[in-house]
XYZ file of C-alpha atoms in Angstrom:
505
model
C -147.428 9.920 -116.186
C -148.834 7.583 -113.549
C -152.825 7.717 -113.389
C -153.707 8.604 -109.331
C -157.235 7.081 -107.900
C -158.330 8.802 -105.006
C -159.265 7.057 -102.080
C -162.707 8.463 -102.155
C -162.715 7.107 -105.818
C -161.716 3.807 -104.440
C -163.876 3.699 -101.368
C -166.721 5.062 -103.891
C -166.136 2.232 -106.484
C -165.856 -0.626 -103.916
C -169.348 0.686 -102.137
C -171.012 0.404 -105.277
C -169.597 -3.170 -106.359
C -170.645 -3.977 -102.477
C -174.585 -2.745 -103.475
C -174.324 -4.246 -106.562
C -173.248 -8.115 -104.926
C -175.900 -7.819 -102.333
C -178.793 -6.589 -104.831
C -178.117 -9.721 -106.856
C -177.934 -12.073 -103.778
C -181.423 -10.397 -102.762
C -182.609 -10.790 -106.230
C -181.405 -14.381 -106.229
C -183.128 -14.825 -102.953
C -186.516 -13.265 -103.644
C -187.291 -13.547 -107.673
C -185.039 -17.184 -108.465
C -186.285 -19.325 -105.410
C -189.321 -18.029 -105.893
C -191.818 -16.786 -109.269
C -193.281 -13.648 -106.873
C -191.953 -10.646 -105.610
C -192.349 -8.222 -102.975
C -193.840 -9.371 -99.574
C -195.157 -12.352 -101.825
C -191.581 -13.828 -102.134
C -191.047 -13.726 -98.023
C -193.707 -16.377 -97.889
C -193.504 -18.421 -101.618
C -189.689 -18.807 -100.685
C -188.515 -21.695 -98.354
C -189.433 -19.186 -95.635
C -192.822 -20.017 -96.544
C -192.547 -23.555 -96.381
C -193.474 -23.755 -92.046
C -196.606 -22.095 -92.782
C -197.411 -24.447 -95.539
C -196.531 -27.258 -93.758
C -199.223 -26.259 -90.813
C -201.748 -25.635 -93.355
C -201.283 -28.868 -94.966
C -201.680 -30.637 -91.641
C -204.517 -28.738 -90.594
C -205.915 -29.776 -94.110
C -205.205 -33.350 -93.102
C -206.841 -32.724 -89.670
C -210.158 -31.705 -90.831
C -209.993 -34.298 -93.295
C -210.084 -37.140 -90.460
C -212.612 -34.882 -87.576
C -215.333 -33.324 -87.443
C -214.418 -31.013 -84.817
C -212.941 -28.032 -87.006
C -212.202 -25.694 -83.768
C -210.553 -28.627 -82.253
C -208.623 -29.342 -85.351
C -207.313 -25.087 -85.449
C -206.184 -24.769 -81.941
C -203.602 -27.394 -82.831
C -202.170 -23.976 -84.733
C -199.502 -22.375 -83.058
C -201.296 -19.995 -80.358
C -200.973 -16.565 -79.794
C -203.125 -13.431 -78.534
C -201.974 -11.466 -81.711
C -203.038 -13.800 -84.236
C -206.711 -14.708 -85.904
C -206.717 -17.719 -87.900
C -208.997 -19.215 -90.319
C -209.901 -21.833 -92.707
C -211.925 -19.532 -96.040
C -213.313 -21.264 -98.940
C -211.844 -19.926 -101.733
C -214.720 -19.709 -104.067
C -217.670 -18.474 -101.670
C -215.351 -16.722 -99.546
C -217.469 -18.433 -96.680
C -215.304 -19.371 -92.810
C -215.426 -23.132 -92.455
C -213.279 -23.455 -89.141
C -212.003 -20.949 -86.938
C -212.221 -17.186 -86.651
C -211.025 -13.779 -88.727
C -212.281 -10.300 -88.457
C -214.322 -9.972 -91.934
C -212.045 -10.771 -94.908
C -210.920 -7.100 -96.943
C -211.480 -7.259 -100.968
C -207.984 -7.688 -101.501
C -208.175 -11.164 -99.327
C -211.173 -12.037 -101.318
C -209.896 -11.329 -104.544
C -206.933 -13.506 -104.004
C -208.667 -16.458 -102.934
C -211.321 -16.631 -105.993
C -209.146 -18.898 -108.297
C -208.570 -17.301 -111.579
C -211.439 -17.069 -114.484
C -210.941 -19.085 -117.647
C -208.664 -17.786 -120.283
C -210.805 -15.065 -121.830
C -213.714 -14.393 -119.494
C -213.949 -11.377 -116.810
C -213.549 -12.231 -112.847
C -217.528 -12.681 -111.328
C -218.747 -10.072 -109.367
C -218.378 -9.490 -106.176
C -221.396 -11.921 -104.310
C -221.756 -13.853 -107.263
C -222.661 -17.911 -106.645
C -220.122 -19.732 -107.983
C -220.298 -21.707 -111.122
C -222.009 -25.382 -111.350
C -219.373 -28.262 -110.972
C -219.237 -30.631 -113.627
C -218.175 -33.542 -110.922
C -221.888 -34.156 -109.790
C -224.548 -36.004 -111.855
C -226.153 -33.642 -114.364
C -229.796 -34.720 -113.241
C -229.316 -35.374 -110.127
C -227.801 -32.378 -107.682
C -228.114 -34.329 -104.880
C -226.458 -37.314 -105.882
C -222.779 -38.267 -104.262
C -220.012 -37.457 -105.941
C -218.918 -39.572 -108.567
C -215.597 -41.769 -107.963
C -214.173 -40.006 -111.464
C -214.975 -36.686 -110.217
C -212.080 -34.505 -111.454
C -209.828 -32.616 -109.039
C -210.760 -28.922 -107.997
C -209.348 -26.761 -111.138
C -206.492 -24.886 -108.848
C -205.379 -28.082 -108.042
C -205.435 -30.639 -111.069
C -202.161 -30.444 -113.178
C -200.407 -33.220 -114.820
C -197.188 -32.330 -114.476
C -194.940 -33.772 -111.751
C -194.750 -31.506 -108.659
C -197.476 -29.259 -109.970
C -199.155 -29.129 -107.136
C -196.841 -28.022 -104.508
C -195.699 -25.136 -107.380
C -199.514 -24.147 -107.094
C -199.745 -24.191 -103.106
C -196.902 -21.966 -103.221
C -198.539 -19.575 -105.703
C -201.513 -19.210 -103.746
C -199.187 -18.104 -100.608
C -199.328 -14.402 -100.060
C -198.551 -11.589 -97.516
C -199.974 -8.199 -97.962
C -200.886 -5.360 -95.235
C -204.435 -3.388 -95.997
C -207.813 -3.409 -94.202
C -209.157 -0.410 -92.275
C -207.459 -0.530 -89.540
C -204.675 -1.929 -91.776
C -203.616 -5.190 -90.758
C -201.100 -7.942 -91.851
C -203.109 -10.606 -93.637
C -201.347 -13.950 -94.490
C -202.895 -16.526 -97.001
C -201.375 -20.228 -97.530
C -203.039 -22.397 -99.847
C -204.274 -25.587 -98.411
C -205.088 -28.954 -99.973
C -208.866 -29.244 -100.181
C -211.189 -30.760 -97.610
C -214.409 -32.293 -97.517
C -217.387 -30.075 -97.233
C -221.275 -31.223 -98.323
C -219.349 -34.605 -99.252
C -217.232 -32.786 -101.848
C -213.815 -31.753 -101.881
C -213.875 -27.888 -101.409
C -210.402 -25.405 -102.238
C -209.594 -23.417 -99.218
C -206.919 -21.480 -98.297
C -205.491 -20.705 -94.520
C -206.213 -16.648 -93.457
C -204.242 -15.825 -90.702
C -204.568 -12.100 -89.781
C -202.674 -10.183 -87.415
C -201.930 -6.422 -86.335
C -198.253 -7.411 -85.690
C -195.811 -8.662 -88.406
C -193.262 -9.816 -86.057
C -196.142 -12.051 -84.449
C -196.894 -13.186 -88.194
C -193.224 -13.877 -88.899
C -193.289 -16.341 -85.968
C -195.218 -19.152 -88.722
C -192.494 -18.486 -91.192
C -189.368 -20.390 -91.134
C -186.796 -17.643 -91.131
C -183.557 -19.503 -91.610
C -182.539 -19.013 -95.179
C -183.062 -15.505 -94.924
C -180.904 -15.193 -91.528
C -178.263 -17.150 -94.027
C -179.045 -15.101 -96.630
C -177.980 -12.225 -94.286
C -174.567 -14.381 -92.860
C -173.719 -15.086 -96.356
C -174.164 -11.290 -97.285
C -172.020 -10.084 -94.631
C -169.342 -12.909 -95.287
C -169.192 -11.660 -98.725
C -169.379 -8.207 -98.051
C -166.137 -8.463 -95.534
C -164.112 -10.633 -97.795
C -165.074 -8.075 -100.603
C -163.877 -5.044 -98.230
C -160.948 -7.051 -96.555
C -158.357 -6.389 -99.364
C -158.971 -2.675 -100.143
C -159.096 -2.113 -96.214
C -156.042 -4.390 -95.276
C -154.096 -2.410 -98.258
C -155.155 0.859 -96.793
C -153.892 -0.206 -93.095
C -150.854 -2.010 -94.192
C -149.812 1.728 -95.775
C -150.800 3.408 -93.092
C -148.718 1.305 -90.858
C -145.796 1.656 -92.971
C -145.920 5.332 -92.904
C -146.368 5.375 -89.157
C -143.036 3.168 -89.000
C -141.371 5.121 -91.143
C -142.228 8.607 -89.418
C -141.142 7.159 -86.110
C -137.645 6.016 -87.783
C -137.046 9.278 -88.916
C -138.186 11.155 -85.763
C -135.563 9.429 -84.010
C -132.834 10.627 -86.598
C -132.951 7.511 -89.239
C -133.437 10.041 -92.526
C -131.866 6.883 -94.376
C -135.453 5.365 -93.606
C -137.935 4.961 -97.427
C -141.415 4.114 -97.529
C -142.626 2.085 -100.632
C -144.441 3.923 -103.217
C -146.447 1.588 -105.645
C -149.220 3.120 -104.663
C -151.281 5.948 -106.857
C -153.699 6.666 -104.209
C -153.121 9.781 -101.680
C -151.455 7.343 -99.518
C -148.894 6.489 -102.687
C -148.426 10.414 -102.809
C -147.993 10.806 -99.103
C -145.247 8.511 -99.329
C -143.602 9.975 -101.602
C -143.832 12.998 -99.722
C -142.451 11.808 -96.646
C -139.411 9.708 -98.652
C -138.737 13.161 -99.993
C -138.845 15.119 -96.809
C -136.189 11.833 -95.339
C -134.131 12.417 -98.013
C -133.895 16.414 -97.314
C -133.560 15.951 -93.621
C -130.790 13.578 -94.328
C -128.644 15.582 -97.072
C -129.302 18.503 -94.236
C -127.763 16.122 -91.611
C -124.561 14.804 -93.445
C -124.380 18.653 -94.288
C -124.042 19.409 -90.906
C -122.303 17.084 -89.529
C -119.618 17.307 -92.448
C -119.238 21.530 -91.413
C -118.817 20.442 -87.493
C -116.182 18.069 -88.881
C -114.378 20.381 -90.991
C -114.821 23.268 -88.710
C -112.980 20.846 -85.711
C -110.597 19.642 -88.059
C -109.647 23.067 -88.778
C -109.590 24.221 -85.113
C -107.540 21.132 -84.091
C -103.911 22.205 -84.958
C -104.744 26.157 -83.547
C -105.647 24.442 -80.356
C -102.528 22.180 -80.054
C -100.187 25.107 -80.832
C -101.989 27.231 -78.422
C -101.653 24.466 -75.930
C -97.989 24.729 -76.768
C -97.904 28.262 -75.947
C -99.474 28.000 -72.867
C -96.997 25.589 -71.471
C -93.855 27.373 -72.835
C -95.231 30.920 -71.001
C -95.655 28.913 -67.878
C -92.208 27.691 -67.819
C -90.531 31.298 -68.895
C -92.896 33.487 -66.484
C -93.019 33.930 -63.148
C -94.991 32.902 -59.784
C -97.274 35.952 -60.333
C -98.493 34.622 -64.163
C -99.104 30.980 -62.811
C -102.943 31.629 -61.848
C -103.891 33.391 -64.852
C -101.919 31.104 -67.084
C -103.936 28.150 -65.362
C -106.891 29.859 -66.023
C -105.650 29.972 -70.009
C -104.745 26.160 -70.246
C -108.165 25.146 -68.496
C -110.068 26.902 -71.192
C -107.688 25.916 -73.843
C -108.234 22.097 -72.879
C -111.964 22.399 -72.489
C -112.044 23.803 -76.281
C -109.996 21.062 -77.110
C -112.239 18.230 -75.511
C -114.738 20.156 -77.621
C -113.017 19.752 -80.420
C -112.367 16.161 -80.248
C -116.201 15.240 -79.084
C -117.215 17.341 -82.180
C -114.394 14.826 -84.242
C -115.947 11.415 -82.880
C -119.391 13.099 -83.495
C -119.148 13.588 -86.624
C -116.571 10.594 -87.417
C -119.830 8.497 -86.469
C -122.376 9.970 -88.147
C -120.664 10.111 -91.098
C -119.352 6.437 -91.148
C -121.740 4.471 -94.032
C -123.822 1.576 -92.146
C -122.284 -1.429 -91.237
C -118.858 -0.476 -92.508
C -116.636 -2.157 -90.455
C -118.796 -4.805 -88.500
C -117.540 -7.605 -86.901
C -117.972 -9.740 -83.821
C -116.769 -8.066 -80.538
C -116.966 -9.948 -77.478
C -118.902 -7.957 -74.523
C -117.227 -9.109 -71.830
C -113.903 -7.996 -72.278
C -114.851 -4.877 -74.185
C -116.989 -3.546 -71.086
C -114.033 -4.663 -68.502
C -111.329 -2.625 -70.876
C -113.462 0.737 -71.050
C -114.390 0.629 -67.092
C -110.503 0.115 -65.928
C -109.449 3.076 -68.992
C -112.424 5.500 -68.638
C -113.875 5.222 -65.023
C -111.420 3.280 -62.619
C -112.923 5.512 -59.466
C -116.627 3.990 -59.692
C -118.024 0.961 -58.769
C -118.890 -0.882 -61.380
C -120.496 -3.836 -61.927
C -120.637 -6.048 -64.829
C -122.577 -9.149 -65.614
C -122.008 -10.364 -69.341
C -121.640 -14.410 -70.100
C -118.581 -15.034 -71.403
C -119.489 -16.296 -74.527
C -122.228 -13.146 -75.538
C -120.710 -11.796 -79.348
C -122.389 -8.930 -80.961
C -121.906 -7.561 -84.597
C -120.477 -4.244 -84.226
C -117.387 -1.817 -85.015
C -114.951 -2.286 -82.007
C -113.982 1.035 -81.580
C -117.630 2.847 -81.796
C -118.783 0.456 -79.183
C -115.967 1.237 -76.908
C -116.426 5.384 -77.536
C -120.165 4.797 -76.583
C -119.732 2.792 -73.530
C -116.874 4.995 -72.384
C -119.446 8.105 -72.792
C -121.866 6.454 -70.606
C -119.346 5.555 -67.873
C -117.896 9.252 -68.109
C -121.677 10.960 -67.779
C -122.147 8.421 -64.659
C -118.920 9.256 -63.317
C -119.579 13.226 -63.854
C -123.332 13.740 -63.129
C -123.716 10.505 -60.107
C -120.456 10.648 -58.392
C -120.309 8.258 -55.827
C -123.279 6.025 -57.638
C -122.590 2.498 -58.451
C -122.410 1.582 -62.288
C -124.300 -1.914 -63.421
C -123.286 -3.482 -66.650
C -125.257 -6.519 -67.982
C -126.009 -7.730 -71.425
C -128.808 -10.762 -72.627
C -129.737 -12.057 -75.532
C -133.036 -11.072 -76.928
C -134.406 -12.351 -80.159
C -131.807 -12.493 -82.261
C -130.303 -9.462 -80.372
C -128.259 -8.526 -77.569
C -129.572 -6.333 -75.179
C -126.561 -4.259 -73.308
C -128.159 -2.137 -70.569
C -125.683 0.575 -68.960
C -127.503 2.003 -65.564
C -126.417 4.030 -62.718
C -127.951 4.889 -59.334
C -127.652 8.489 -59.684
C -130.412 11.381 -59.575
C -131.574 10.361 -63.458
C -132.716 13.249 -65.509
C -135.630 15.359 -66.012
C -138.815 12.935 -67.191
C -139.394 15.842 -69.602
C -136.087 15.601 -71.259
C -135.719 11.868 -72.024
C -137.033 12.538 -75.700
C -134.772 14.749 -76.769
C -131.236 13.009 -74.831
C -129.056 12.272 -77.620
C -129.716 15.529 -79.778
C -126.328 17.401 -80.273
C -125.675 20.061 -77.673
C -128.902 19.745 -75.929
C -128.399 19.370 -71.772
C -131.136 18.450 -69.542
C -130.592 21.187 -67.361
C -128.529 24.132 -66.003
C -126.552 21.781 -64.207
C -124.980 19.957 -66.816
C -123.625 23.360 -68.668
C -120.269 23.856 -70.521
C -119.146 24.798 -66.801
C -119.282 21.373 -65.708
C -117.514 20.098 -68.194
C -120.706 19.115 -70.496
C -120.887 20.070 -73.894
C -124.213 18.318 -75.056
C -122.232 15.891 -77.208
C -121.888 13.010 -74.884
C -125.094 11.173 -75.636
C -125.017 12.394 -79.067
C -122.116 10.393 -79.497
C -123.709 7.315 -77.722
C -126.635 7.409 -79.996
C -124.451 8.205 -83.102
C -122.048 5.546 -82.912
C -124.570 2.672 -81.736
C -126.637 3.729 -85.263
C -123.065 3.228 -87.379
C -123.200 0.099 -85.929
C -126.535 -0.621 -87.441
C -127.932 -0.733 -83.620
C -130.097 1.249 -81.186
C -130.399 3.310 -77.982
C -132.584 3.968 -75.261
C -132.740 6.516 -72.543
C -134.207 6.113 -69.612
C -134.845 6.778 -66.166
C -134.860 3.757 -63.256
C -136.977 3.384 -60.169
C -137.103 4.974 -57.821
C -133.862 6.786 -58.949
C -130.988 6.513 -61.401
C -130.388 6.620 -64.763
C -129.794 3.992 -68.151
C -129.252 3.458 -71.758
C -130.487 0.271 -73.014
C -128.471 -0.486 -76.579
C -129.555 -3.464 -78.798
C -127.271 -4.431 -81.171
C -127.340 -7.811 -83.586
C -125.926 -11.232 -82.114
C -122.864 -12.533 -83.598
C -123.144 -16.111 -85.204
């Protein structure tokens, strides 16, 4: 017993896997490329390098000039951005201007206390520095003074990592605003290096993001999109392929090809639907074959009695007088009509029951069309435009029967019209077109042409000799030859049939 997997379960599992994949990529960007989480990860990763570069350049300008205002003015200008260079330890503004710093900003500016000591209370003075003379506070700094404790490290690249860890982004204050803190290299203050940070204030996150390099995030989003598309593509293509196969199969079944089957390898609703379509096609094929066999048996059983009846009518006409000639003539016409109907039934059932491609052989089109025209409708004007070298794979007898029925229809329902027979190669096939310039058929009847016993209007009734089997014989004969036929109306008037058969080598 095959285990079925519903489409809803497949799509749900695929969605969960896709979300897990996206989460893994996001975690890789947020947590692997930086040692932070949340909004800090946005600025500590590659996206914050642009702001860090601006802060480093500002620090270099502050060390090279005494005009701090001019140095800050070189930063990207915006009405929604406020810049300030703030001392980490004291929280005092050294350059630029920014609103009053919230407590959260001041807390992040101060370096962490030594291990095991509590943080200093707000407003307290920083501890005395050890890079100055022990007895002379006003003495200049010694040349061997150590760098600030928050930047001192013996490991290569540690300063860059420390600067990256000093980048923070958060939304605090009253009213709430966006704050970006970027740790800067030390600048000189009163003759000594002082740890500072660039503080950016903005009420608009969009304006603040203009300072960041969002290219890595855009690339990540594009990567997630591409990976998601590639991830979903097999599932979507599999479903689309199955639906296309089902659509093509149902179209062929609707056109009368009940031998069509759908692949049933899937184990979901589409696979179950394909199995149902196959069962439906098999039952329709069985019923259609049974009906054709029944009609063939009836036609066969009626053939002998009708033949004897025709002989009896002819004998009566010879033995009776002139008074019985008219009634016997009517009887003879009815018997002849019944015989023709039985013959058409026999032709229809034989074509429908014949195995496909049973007697296919190369057939030259030009002589076949000329022969059928001279035998079936020599009185109508018929123009044949077929290259002598064109050959098709078909059963010659069935192809002649199909063309003969089309010519008889043109002679019967479009008397005085012209008939055009043409054929041309078309992508490995041959298209044979039979057209007339008669009145055509109602457009709404085109879809049902070829159904047994269907007559498009009242004019085409049994009284005019039509049985509704002519075009059905055409369709079944061409199908037995491995081809297909399409009926259409010409513009501005006329009727046509397009027959497609395999081209003979």
